[in-house]
Short mmCIF file of C-alpha atoms in Angstrom, two decimals:
data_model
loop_
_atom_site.label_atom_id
_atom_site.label_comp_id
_atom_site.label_asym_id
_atom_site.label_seq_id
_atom_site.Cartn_x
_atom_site.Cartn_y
_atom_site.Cartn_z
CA UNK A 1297 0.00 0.00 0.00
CA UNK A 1298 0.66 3.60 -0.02
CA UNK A 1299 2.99 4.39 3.29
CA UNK A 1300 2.60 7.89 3.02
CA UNK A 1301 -1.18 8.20 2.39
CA UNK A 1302 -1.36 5.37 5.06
CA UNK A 1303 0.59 8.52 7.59
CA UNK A 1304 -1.25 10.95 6.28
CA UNK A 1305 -5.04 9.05 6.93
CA UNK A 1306 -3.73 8.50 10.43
CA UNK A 1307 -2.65 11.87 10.81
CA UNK A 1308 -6.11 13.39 9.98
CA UNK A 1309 -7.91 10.69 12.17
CA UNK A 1310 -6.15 12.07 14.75
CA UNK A 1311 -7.62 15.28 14.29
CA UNK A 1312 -11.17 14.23 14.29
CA UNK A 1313 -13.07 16.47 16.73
CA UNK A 1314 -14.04 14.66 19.92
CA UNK A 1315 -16.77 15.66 22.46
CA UNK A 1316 -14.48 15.66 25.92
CA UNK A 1317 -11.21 14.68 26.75
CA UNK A 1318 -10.17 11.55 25.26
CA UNK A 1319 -7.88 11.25 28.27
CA UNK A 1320 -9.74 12.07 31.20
CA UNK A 1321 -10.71 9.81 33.27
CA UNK A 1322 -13.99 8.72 34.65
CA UNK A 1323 -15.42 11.54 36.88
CA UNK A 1324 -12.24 13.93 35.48
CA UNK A 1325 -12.48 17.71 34.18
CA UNK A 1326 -13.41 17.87 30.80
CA UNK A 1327 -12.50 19.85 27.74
CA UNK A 1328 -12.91 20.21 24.23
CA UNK A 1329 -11.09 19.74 21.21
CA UNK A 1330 -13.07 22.42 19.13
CA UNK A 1331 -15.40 24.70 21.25
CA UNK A 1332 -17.70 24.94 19.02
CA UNK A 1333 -17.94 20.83 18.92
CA UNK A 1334 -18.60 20.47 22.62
CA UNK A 1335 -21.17 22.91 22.58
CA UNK A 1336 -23.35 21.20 19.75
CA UNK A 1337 -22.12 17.75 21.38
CA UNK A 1338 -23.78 19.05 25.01
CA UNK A 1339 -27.06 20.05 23.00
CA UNK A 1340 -27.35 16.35 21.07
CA UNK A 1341 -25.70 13.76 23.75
CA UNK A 1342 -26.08 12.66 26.96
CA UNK A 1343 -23.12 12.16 29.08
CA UNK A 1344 -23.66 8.25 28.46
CA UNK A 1345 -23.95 8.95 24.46
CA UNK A 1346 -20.61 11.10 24.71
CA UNK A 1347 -18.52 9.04 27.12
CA UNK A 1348 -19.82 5.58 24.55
CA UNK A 1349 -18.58 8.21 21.72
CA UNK A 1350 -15.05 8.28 23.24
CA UNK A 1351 -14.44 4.90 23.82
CA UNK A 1352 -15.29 4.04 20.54
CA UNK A 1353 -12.70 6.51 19.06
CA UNK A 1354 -10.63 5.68 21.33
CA UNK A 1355 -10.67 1.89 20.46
CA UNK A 1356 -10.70 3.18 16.64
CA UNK A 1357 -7.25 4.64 16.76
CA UNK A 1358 -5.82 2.27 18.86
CA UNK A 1359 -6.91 -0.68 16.09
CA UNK A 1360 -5.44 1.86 13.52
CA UNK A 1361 -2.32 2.31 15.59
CA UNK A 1362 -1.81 -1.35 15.80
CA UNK A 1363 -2.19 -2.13 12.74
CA UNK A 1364 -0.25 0.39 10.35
CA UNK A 1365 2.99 0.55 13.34
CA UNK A 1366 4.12 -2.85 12.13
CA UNK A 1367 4.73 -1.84 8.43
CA UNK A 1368 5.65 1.95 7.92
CA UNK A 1369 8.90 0.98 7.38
CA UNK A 1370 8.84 -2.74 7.00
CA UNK A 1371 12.95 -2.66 6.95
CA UNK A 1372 12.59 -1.61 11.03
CA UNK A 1373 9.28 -1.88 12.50
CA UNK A 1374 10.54 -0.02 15.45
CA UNK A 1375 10.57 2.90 13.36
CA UNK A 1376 6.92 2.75 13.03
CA UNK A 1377 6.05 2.35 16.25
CA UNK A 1378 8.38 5.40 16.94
CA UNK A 1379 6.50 6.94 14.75
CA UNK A 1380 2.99 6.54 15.84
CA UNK A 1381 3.69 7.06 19.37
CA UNK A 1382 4.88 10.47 18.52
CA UNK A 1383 2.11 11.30 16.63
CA UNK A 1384 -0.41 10.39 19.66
CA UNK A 1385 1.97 12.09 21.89
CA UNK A 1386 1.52 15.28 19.83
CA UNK A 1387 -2.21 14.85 19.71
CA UNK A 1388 -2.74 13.99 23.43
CA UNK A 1389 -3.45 10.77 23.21
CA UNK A 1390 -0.97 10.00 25.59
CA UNK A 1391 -2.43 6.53 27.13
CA UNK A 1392 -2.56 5.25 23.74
CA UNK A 1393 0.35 6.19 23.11
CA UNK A 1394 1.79 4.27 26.35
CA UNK A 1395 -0.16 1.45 24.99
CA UNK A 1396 1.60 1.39 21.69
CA UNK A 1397 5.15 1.81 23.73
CA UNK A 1398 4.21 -1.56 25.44
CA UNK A 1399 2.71 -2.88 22.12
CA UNK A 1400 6.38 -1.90 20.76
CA UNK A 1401 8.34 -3.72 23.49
CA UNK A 1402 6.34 -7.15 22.64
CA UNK A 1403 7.24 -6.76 19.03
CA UNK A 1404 10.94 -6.64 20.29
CA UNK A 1405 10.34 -9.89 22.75
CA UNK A 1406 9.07 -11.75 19.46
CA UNK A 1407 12.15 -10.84 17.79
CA UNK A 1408 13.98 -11.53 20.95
CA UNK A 1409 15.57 -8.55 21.25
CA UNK A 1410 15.29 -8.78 25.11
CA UNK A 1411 17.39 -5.84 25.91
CA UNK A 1412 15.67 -2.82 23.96
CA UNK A 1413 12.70 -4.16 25.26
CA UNK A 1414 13.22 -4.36 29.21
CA UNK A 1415 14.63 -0.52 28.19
CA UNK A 1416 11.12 0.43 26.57
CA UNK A 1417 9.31 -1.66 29.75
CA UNK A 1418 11.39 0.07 32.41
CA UNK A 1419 10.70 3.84 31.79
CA UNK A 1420 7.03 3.02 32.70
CA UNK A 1421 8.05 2.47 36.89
CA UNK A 1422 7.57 6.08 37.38
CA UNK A 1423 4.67 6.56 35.88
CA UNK A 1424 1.30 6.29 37.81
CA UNK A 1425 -0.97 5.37 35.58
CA UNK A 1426 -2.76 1.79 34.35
CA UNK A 1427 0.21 0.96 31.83
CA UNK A 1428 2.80 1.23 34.73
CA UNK A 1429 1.12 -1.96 35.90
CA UNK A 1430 1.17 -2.99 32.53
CA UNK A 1431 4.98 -2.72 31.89
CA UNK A 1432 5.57 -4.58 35.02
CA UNK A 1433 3.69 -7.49 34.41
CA UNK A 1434 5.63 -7.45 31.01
CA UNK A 1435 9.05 -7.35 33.09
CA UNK A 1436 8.13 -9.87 35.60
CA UNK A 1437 7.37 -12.08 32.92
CA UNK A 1438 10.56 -11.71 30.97
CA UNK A 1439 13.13 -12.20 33.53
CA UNK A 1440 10.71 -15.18 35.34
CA UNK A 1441 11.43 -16.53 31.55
CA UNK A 1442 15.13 -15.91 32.12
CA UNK A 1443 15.16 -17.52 35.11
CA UNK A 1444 15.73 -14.57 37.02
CA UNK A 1445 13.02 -15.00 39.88
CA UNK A 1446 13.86 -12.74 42.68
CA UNK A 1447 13.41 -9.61 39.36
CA UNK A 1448 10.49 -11.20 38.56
CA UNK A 1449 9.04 -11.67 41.77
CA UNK A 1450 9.83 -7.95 42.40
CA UNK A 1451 8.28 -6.51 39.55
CA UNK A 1452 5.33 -8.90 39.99
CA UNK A 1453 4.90 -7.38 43.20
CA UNK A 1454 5.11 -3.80 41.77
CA UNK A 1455 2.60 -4.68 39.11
CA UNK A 1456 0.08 -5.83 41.89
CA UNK A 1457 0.64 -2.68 44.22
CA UNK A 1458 -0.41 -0.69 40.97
CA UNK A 1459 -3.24 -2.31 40.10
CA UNK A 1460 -4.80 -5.60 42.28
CA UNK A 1461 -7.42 -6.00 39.91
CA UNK A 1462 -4.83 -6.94 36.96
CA UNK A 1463 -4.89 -10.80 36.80
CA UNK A 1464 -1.95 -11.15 34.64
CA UNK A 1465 -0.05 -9.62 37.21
CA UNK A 1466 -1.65 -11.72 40.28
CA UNK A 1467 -0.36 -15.17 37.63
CA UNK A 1468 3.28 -13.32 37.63
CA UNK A 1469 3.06 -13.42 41.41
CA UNK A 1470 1.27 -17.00 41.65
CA UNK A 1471 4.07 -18.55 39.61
CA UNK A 1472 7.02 -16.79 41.39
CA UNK A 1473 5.75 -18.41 44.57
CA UNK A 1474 5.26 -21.25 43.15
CA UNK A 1475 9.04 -21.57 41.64
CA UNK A 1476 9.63 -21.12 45.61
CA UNK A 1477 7.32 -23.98 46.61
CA UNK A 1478 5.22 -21.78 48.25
CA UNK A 1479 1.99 -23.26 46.86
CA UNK A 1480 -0.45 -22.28 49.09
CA UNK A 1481 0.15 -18.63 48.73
CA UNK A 1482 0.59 -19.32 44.99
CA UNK A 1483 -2.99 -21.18 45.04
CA UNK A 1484 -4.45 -18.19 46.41
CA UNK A 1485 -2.58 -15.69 43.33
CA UNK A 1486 -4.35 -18.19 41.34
CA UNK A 1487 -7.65 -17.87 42.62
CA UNK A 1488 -7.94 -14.43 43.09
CA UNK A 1489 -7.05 -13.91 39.28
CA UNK A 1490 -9.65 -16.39 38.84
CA UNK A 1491 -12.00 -14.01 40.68
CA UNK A 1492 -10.50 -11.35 39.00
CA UNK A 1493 -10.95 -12.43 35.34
CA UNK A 1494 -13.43 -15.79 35.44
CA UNK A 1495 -11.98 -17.17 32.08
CA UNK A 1496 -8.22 -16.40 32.73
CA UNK A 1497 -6.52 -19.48 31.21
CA UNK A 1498 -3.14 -19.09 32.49
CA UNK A 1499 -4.77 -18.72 36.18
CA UNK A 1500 -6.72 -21.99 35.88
CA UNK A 1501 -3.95 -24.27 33.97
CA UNK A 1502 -1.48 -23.14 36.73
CA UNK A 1503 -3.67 -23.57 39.53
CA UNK A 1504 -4.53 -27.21 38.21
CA UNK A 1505 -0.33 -28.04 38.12
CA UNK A 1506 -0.63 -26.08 41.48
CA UNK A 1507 -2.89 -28.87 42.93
CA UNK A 1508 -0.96 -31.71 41.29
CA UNK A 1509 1.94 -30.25 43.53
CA UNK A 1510 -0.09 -29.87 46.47
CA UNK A 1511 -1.12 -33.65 46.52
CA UNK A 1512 -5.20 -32.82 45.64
CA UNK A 1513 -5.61 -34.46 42.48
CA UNK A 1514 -9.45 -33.84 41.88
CA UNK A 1515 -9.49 -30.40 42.81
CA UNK A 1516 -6.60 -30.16 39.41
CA UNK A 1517 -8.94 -32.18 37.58
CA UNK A 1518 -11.84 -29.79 38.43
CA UNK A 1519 -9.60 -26.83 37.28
CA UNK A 1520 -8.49 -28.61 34.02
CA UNK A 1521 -11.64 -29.61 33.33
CA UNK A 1522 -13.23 -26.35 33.78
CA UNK A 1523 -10.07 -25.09 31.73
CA UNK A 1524 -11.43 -27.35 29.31
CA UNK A 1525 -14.89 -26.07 28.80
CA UNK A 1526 -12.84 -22.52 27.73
CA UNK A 1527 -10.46 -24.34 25.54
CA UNK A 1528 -11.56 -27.68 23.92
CA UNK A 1529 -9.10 -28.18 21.90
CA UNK A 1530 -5.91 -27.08 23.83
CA UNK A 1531 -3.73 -30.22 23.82
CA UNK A 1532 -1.83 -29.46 27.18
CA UNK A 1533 -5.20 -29.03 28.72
CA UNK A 1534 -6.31 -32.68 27.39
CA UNK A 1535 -2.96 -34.20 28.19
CA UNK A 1536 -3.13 -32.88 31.78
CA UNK A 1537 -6.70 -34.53 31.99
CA UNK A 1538 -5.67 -37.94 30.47
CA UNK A 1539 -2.68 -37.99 33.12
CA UNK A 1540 -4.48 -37.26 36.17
CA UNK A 1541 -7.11 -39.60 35.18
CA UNK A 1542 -4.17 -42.43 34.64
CA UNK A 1543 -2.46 -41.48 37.98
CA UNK A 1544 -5.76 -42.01 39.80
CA UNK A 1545 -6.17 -45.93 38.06
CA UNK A 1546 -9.27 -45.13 36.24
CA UNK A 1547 -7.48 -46.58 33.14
CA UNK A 1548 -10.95 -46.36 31.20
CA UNK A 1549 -11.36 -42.63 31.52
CA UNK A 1550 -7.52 -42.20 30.80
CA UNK A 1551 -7.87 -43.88 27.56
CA UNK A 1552 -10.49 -41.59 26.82
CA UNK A 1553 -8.98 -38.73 27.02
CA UNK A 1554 -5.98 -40.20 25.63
CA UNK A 1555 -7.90 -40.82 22.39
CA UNK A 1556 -9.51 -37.18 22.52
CA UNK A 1557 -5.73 -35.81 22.52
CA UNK A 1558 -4.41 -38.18 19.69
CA UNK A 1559 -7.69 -36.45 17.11
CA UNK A 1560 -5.19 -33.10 17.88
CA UNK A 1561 -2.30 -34.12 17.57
CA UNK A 1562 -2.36 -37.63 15.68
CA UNK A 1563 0.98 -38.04 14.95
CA UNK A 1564 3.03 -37.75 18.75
CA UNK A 1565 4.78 -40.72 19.42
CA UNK A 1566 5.01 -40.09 23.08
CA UNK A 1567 1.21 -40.24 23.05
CA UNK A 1568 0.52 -43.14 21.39
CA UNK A 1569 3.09 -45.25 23.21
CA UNK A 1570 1.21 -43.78 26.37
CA UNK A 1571 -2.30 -45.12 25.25
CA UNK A 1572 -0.18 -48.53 24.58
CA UNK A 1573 0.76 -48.77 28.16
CA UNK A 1574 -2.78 -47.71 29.19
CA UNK A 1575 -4.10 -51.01 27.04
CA UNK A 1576 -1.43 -53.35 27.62
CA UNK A 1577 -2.43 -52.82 31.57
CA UNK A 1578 -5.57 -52.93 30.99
CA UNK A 1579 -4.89 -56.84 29.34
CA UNK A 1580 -5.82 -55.50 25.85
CA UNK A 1581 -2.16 -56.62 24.39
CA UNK A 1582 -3.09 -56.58 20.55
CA UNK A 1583 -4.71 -52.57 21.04
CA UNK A 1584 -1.44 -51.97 22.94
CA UNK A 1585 0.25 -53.39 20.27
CA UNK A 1586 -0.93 -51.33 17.26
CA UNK A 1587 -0.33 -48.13 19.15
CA UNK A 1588 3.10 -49.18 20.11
CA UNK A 1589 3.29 -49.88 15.95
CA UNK A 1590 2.15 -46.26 15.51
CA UNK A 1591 4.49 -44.53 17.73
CA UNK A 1592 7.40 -46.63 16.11
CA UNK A 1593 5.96 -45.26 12.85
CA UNK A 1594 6.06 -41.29 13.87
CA UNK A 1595 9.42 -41.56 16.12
CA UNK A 1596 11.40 -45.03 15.01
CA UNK A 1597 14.56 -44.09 17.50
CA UNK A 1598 12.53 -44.64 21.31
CA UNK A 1599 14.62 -47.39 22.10
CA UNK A 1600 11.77 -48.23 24.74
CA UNK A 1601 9.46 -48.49 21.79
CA UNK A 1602 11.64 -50.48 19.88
CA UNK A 1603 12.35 -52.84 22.24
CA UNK A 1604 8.63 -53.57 23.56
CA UNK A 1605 8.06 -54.61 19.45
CA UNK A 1606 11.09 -56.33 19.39
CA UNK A 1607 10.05 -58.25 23.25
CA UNK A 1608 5.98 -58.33 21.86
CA UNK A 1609 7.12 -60.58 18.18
CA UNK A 1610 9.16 -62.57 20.20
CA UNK A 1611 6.88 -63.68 22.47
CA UNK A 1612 4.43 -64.06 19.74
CA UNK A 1613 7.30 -66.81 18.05
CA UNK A 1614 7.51 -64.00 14.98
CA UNK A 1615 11.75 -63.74 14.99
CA UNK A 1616 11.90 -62.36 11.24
CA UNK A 1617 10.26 -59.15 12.57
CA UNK A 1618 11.54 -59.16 16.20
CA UNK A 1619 15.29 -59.57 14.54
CA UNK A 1620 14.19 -56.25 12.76
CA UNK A 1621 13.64 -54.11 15.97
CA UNK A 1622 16.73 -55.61 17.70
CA UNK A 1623 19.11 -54.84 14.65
CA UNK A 1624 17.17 -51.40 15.17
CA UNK A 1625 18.07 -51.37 18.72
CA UNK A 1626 21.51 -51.84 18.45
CA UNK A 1627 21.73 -49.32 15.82
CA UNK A 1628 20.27 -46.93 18.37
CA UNK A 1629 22.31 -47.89 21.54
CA UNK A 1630 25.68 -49.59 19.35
CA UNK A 1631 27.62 -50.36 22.94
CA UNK A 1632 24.46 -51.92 24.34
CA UNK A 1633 25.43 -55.85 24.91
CA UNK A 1634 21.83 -56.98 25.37
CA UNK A 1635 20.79 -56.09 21.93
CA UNK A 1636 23.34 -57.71 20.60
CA UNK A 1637 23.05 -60.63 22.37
CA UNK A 1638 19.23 -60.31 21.41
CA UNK A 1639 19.94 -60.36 17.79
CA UNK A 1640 22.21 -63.53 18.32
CA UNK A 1641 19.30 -65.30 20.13
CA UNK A 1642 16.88 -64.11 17.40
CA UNK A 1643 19.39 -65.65 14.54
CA UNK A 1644 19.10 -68.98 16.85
CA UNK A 1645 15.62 -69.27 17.56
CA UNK A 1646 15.02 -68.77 13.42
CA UNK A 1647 17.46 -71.99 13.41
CA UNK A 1648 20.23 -69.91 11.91
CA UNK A 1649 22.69 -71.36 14.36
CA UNK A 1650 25.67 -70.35 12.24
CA UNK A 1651 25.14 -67.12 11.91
CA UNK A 1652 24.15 -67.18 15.89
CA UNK A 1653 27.67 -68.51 16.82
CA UNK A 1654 29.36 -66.24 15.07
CA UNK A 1655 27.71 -63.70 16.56
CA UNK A 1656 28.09 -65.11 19.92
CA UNK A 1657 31.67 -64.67 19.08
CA UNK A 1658 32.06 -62.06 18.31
CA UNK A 1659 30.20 -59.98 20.98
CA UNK A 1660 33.09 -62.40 23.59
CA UNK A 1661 35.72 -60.63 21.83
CA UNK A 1662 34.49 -57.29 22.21
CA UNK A 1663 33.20 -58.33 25.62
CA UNK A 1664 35.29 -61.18 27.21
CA UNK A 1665 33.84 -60.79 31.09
CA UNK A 1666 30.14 -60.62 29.80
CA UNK A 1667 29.28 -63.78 31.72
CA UNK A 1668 25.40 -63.72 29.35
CA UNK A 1669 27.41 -63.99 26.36
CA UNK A 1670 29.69 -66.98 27.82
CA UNK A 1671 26.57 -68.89 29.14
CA UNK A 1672 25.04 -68.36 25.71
CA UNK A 1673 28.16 -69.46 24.03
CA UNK A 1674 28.39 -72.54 25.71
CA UNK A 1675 24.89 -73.71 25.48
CA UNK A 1676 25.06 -73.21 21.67
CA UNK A 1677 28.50 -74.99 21.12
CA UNK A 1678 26.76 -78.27 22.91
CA UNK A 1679 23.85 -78.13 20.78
CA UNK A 1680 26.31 -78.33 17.36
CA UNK A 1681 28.77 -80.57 18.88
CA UNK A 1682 31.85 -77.92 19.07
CA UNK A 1683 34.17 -77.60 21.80
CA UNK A 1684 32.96 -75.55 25.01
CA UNK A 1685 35.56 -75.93 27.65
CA UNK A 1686 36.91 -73.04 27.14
CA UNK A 1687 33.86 -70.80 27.28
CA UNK A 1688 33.01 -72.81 30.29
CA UNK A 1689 36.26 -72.16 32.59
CA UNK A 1690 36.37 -68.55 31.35
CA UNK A 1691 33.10 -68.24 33.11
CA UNK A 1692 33.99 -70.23 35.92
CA UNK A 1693 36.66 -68.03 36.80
CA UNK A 1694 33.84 -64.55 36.20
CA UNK A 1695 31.54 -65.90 38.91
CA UNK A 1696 34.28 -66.85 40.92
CA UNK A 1697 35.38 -63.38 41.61
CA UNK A 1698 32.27 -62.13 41.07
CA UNK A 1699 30.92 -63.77 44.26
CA UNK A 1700 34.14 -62.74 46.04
CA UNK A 1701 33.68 -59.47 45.00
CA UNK A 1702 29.93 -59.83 46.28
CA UNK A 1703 31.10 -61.48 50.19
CA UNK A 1704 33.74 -58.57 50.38
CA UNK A 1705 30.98 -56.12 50.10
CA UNK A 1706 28.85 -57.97 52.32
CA UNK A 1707 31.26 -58.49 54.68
CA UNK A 1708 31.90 -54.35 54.77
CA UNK A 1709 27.82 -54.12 54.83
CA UNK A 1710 27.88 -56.17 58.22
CA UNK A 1711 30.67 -54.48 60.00
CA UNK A 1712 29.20 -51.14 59.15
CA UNK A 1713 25.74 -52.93 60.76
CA UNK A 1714 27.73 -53.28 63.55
CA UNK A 1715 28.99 -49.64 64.15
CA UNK A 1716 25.68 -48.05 63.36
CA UNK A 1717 23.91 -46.74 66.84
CA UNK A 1718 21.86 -49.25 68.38
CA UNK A 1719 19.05 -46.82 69.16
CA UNK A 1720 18.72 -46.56 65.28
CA UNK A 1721 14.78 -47.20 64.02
CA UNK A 1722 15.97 -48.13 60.83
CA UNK A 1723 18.71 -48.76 58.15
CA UNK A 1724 18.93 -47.07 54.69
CA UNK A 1725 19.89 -49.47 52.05
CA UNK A 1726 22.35 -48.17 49.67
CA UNK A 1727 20.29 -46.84 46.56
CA UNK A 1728 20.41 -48.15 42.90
CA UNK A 1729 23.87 -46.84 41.31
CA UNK A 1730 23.54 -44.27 38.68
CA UNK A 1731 23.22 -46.40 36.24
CA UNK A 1732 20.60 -48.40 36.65
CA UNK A 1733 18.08 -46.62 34.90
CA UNK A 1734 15.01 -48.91 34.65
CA UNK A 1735 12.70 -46.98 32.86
CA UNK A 1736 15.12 -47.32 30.09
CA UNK A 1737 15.32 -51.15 30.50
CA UNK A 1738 11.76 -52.59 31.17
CA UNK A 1739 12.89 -55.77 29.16
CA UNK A 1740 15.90 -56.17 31.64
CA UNK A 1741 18.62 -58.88 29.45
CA UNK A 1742 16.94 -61.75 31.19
CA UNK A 1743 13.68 -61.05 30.08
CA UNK A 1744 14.64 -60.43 26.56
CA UNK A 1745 17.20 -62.99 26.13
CA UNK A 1746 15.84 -65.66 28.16
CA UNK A 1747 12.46 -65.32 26.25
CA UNK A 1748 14.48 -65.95 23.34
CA UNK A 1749 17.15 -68.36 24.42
CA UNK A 1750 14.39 -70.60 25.97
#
């Protein structure tokens, strides 16, 4: 379009005669932008008819502001902003033109230009009007997003002093107590936002994760669900449902819900293997298994997925395919053993004994003190007739030290028994190493490779 005529048009609707002061507020002196104007405007209008009049000029030029700022000069958009808020400046319209200052600092978060924008935000602390307020909420939020949460609990604060009856601020506040742990006091943020603005999303979502924290589980399902009703097809909302549901054992309505979320978003992995779990516990195995099949199909590099087809063919006697999802699963995790030694068991099972040997081998080489391997090796070499011995002392000598290895630490474990204080209610056992991460192993190497060695 035509920039300048698009100036120029904003310009003149600028200087549209208004009856009363565009500025004033409710209850404030009045005065007149053309004296003639206000004295025709006092003879037609009521005070209702000319304070409706305002507002709806004043809404005009703000829709005009926001939407010509953005492309006078499409090469820097913060010229145009510049721009109009000199313009309303010049013209008086100088909460509009605060507006458009804030309006100006969210185009520069979008473009995450963090700095200029905290600049533009932080000349509003000194002013006393509604957009002081307004820039704070905008700071608390930026530096809670930067992790900074004693700033954003202070502006938060100073956003709420200048206005209680701003919700976004009272959320600002709710979630910096909340990054404390204070919940309670955040609940209460929450809730009085709530009261403040019924349908404020961000108040009811976090007061639902508020009450996950807090241990009440159907009060967060009343908020989600109510959250719901507003939004119907916000996935987080749905997912938040489907969870609580599960973590409550009412598998039925979890499914549900799972299903509702999977007609938004169809294709996440993470959901479908969800709904999998949520059959397969439920005894419906062949559901479980097509959803399992699905999330392979959208994300083929879950080594948990991977594995549970892999696990689910063997069982079913299908090797061809569960060979497929081992070979997969050592492609994903190459210094895993028990993949390997799956895919050797896999090779067997199919009757490819051969190939099974050598690969039996070969993981000993790599992995000469993997006693799995040896007992593998050994029960294969009787079955074709070769030579075993070897295999056999090799792991004679492993379990040898390993249960050395195992009294030594026993041993320690008793003396230490000893030397604790008597008076002691309990003993701690020693937690899982760091490695043992069993959500990552749910088909620990004896249930895959026994399953298949059997």
């Amino acid at each position: 379009g035509d920039i300048e005529n698009t100036r120029a048009s904003f310009v003149d609707m600028l200087k549209i005669p208004v009856y009363g002061n565009m500025e004033a507020s409710d209850g404030g002196d009045e005065h007149s932008f053309d004296g003639e104007a206000k004295s025709a405007g006092r003879n037609a209008h009521s005070g209702q008819e000319e304070s409706s009049l305002r507002e709806e000029m004043k809404n005009a030029i703000t829709i005009a502001a926001r939407v010509i700022a953005p492309v006078i000069d499409k090469s820097d958009c913060s010229i145009g902003y510049k721009w109009v808020c000199e313009q309303l400046k010049t013209r008086s319209f100088d909460r509009i033109a605060n507006f458009m200052s804030i309006e100006h600092a969210g185009y520069l978060l979008r473009n995450k230009e963090f700095e200029a924008a905290i600049d533009i935000l932080k000349r509003f602390e000194r002013k006393d009007d509604g957009s002081k307020s307004m820039a704070a909420t905008n700071l608390s939020l930026i530096y809670f997003l930067e992790g900074d949460y004693k700033a954003a609990d202070e502006y938060a604060d100073l956003a709420v002093r200048t206005n209680r009856y701003n919700s976004k601020a009272l959320v600002n506040k709710g979630n910096c107590l909340f990054m404390t742990n204070e919940c309670d006091d955040a609940k209460d943020m929450y809730l009085e936002a709530i009261g403040v603005q019924a349908d404020c999303a961000e108040a009811i979502y976090n007061l639902g994760l508020t009450n996950v924290r807090l241990g009440l589980p159907e009060e967060a399902l009343r908020a989600f669900e109510k959250l719901h009703v507003l939004l119907p097809n916000n996935p987080s909302v749905i997912y938040q449902i489907a969870n609580l549901y599960e973590q409550q054992g009412m598998l039925d309505e979890a499914t549900k819900w799972f299903n509702i979320l999977t007609a938004r978003v169809p294709t996440d992995p993470g959901i479908l293997s969800r709904i999998s779990e949520l059959f397969c516990n439920n005894n419906k195995d062949s559901q479980g298994f097509h959803y399992q099949l699905e999330s392979y199909r959208q994300y083929p590099v879950n080594i948990n997925v991977v594995t549970w087809l892999g696990v689910w063919f063997a069982k079913n006697e299908m090797y061809e395919k569960s060979l497929h999802f081992f070979e997969r699963a050592t492609d994903i995790q190459p210094d895993e053993i028990k993949w390997k030694l799956a895919v050797a068991n896999c090779h067997r099972r199919m009757g490819n004994t051969s190939k099974a040997l050598s690969l039996f081998e070969s993981i000993s080489q790599s992995n000469p003190d993997d006693r799995d391997c040896l007992r593998y090796l050994i029960s294969i070499c009787k079955e074709v007739g070769q030579p075993f011995e070897t295999y056999s002392e090799k792991l004679s000598s492993l379990q040898r030290t390993f249960h050395a290895e195992s009294d030594a630490v026993l041993t320690e474990e008793s003396k230490h028994d000893r030397l604790r204080n008597p008076d002691d209610g309990f003993y701690v056992k020693r937690p899982l190493s760091s490695g043992s991460d069993r959500s990552s192993i749910d088909f620990a190497d004896a249930d895959v490779n026994e399953l298949l060695a059997n």
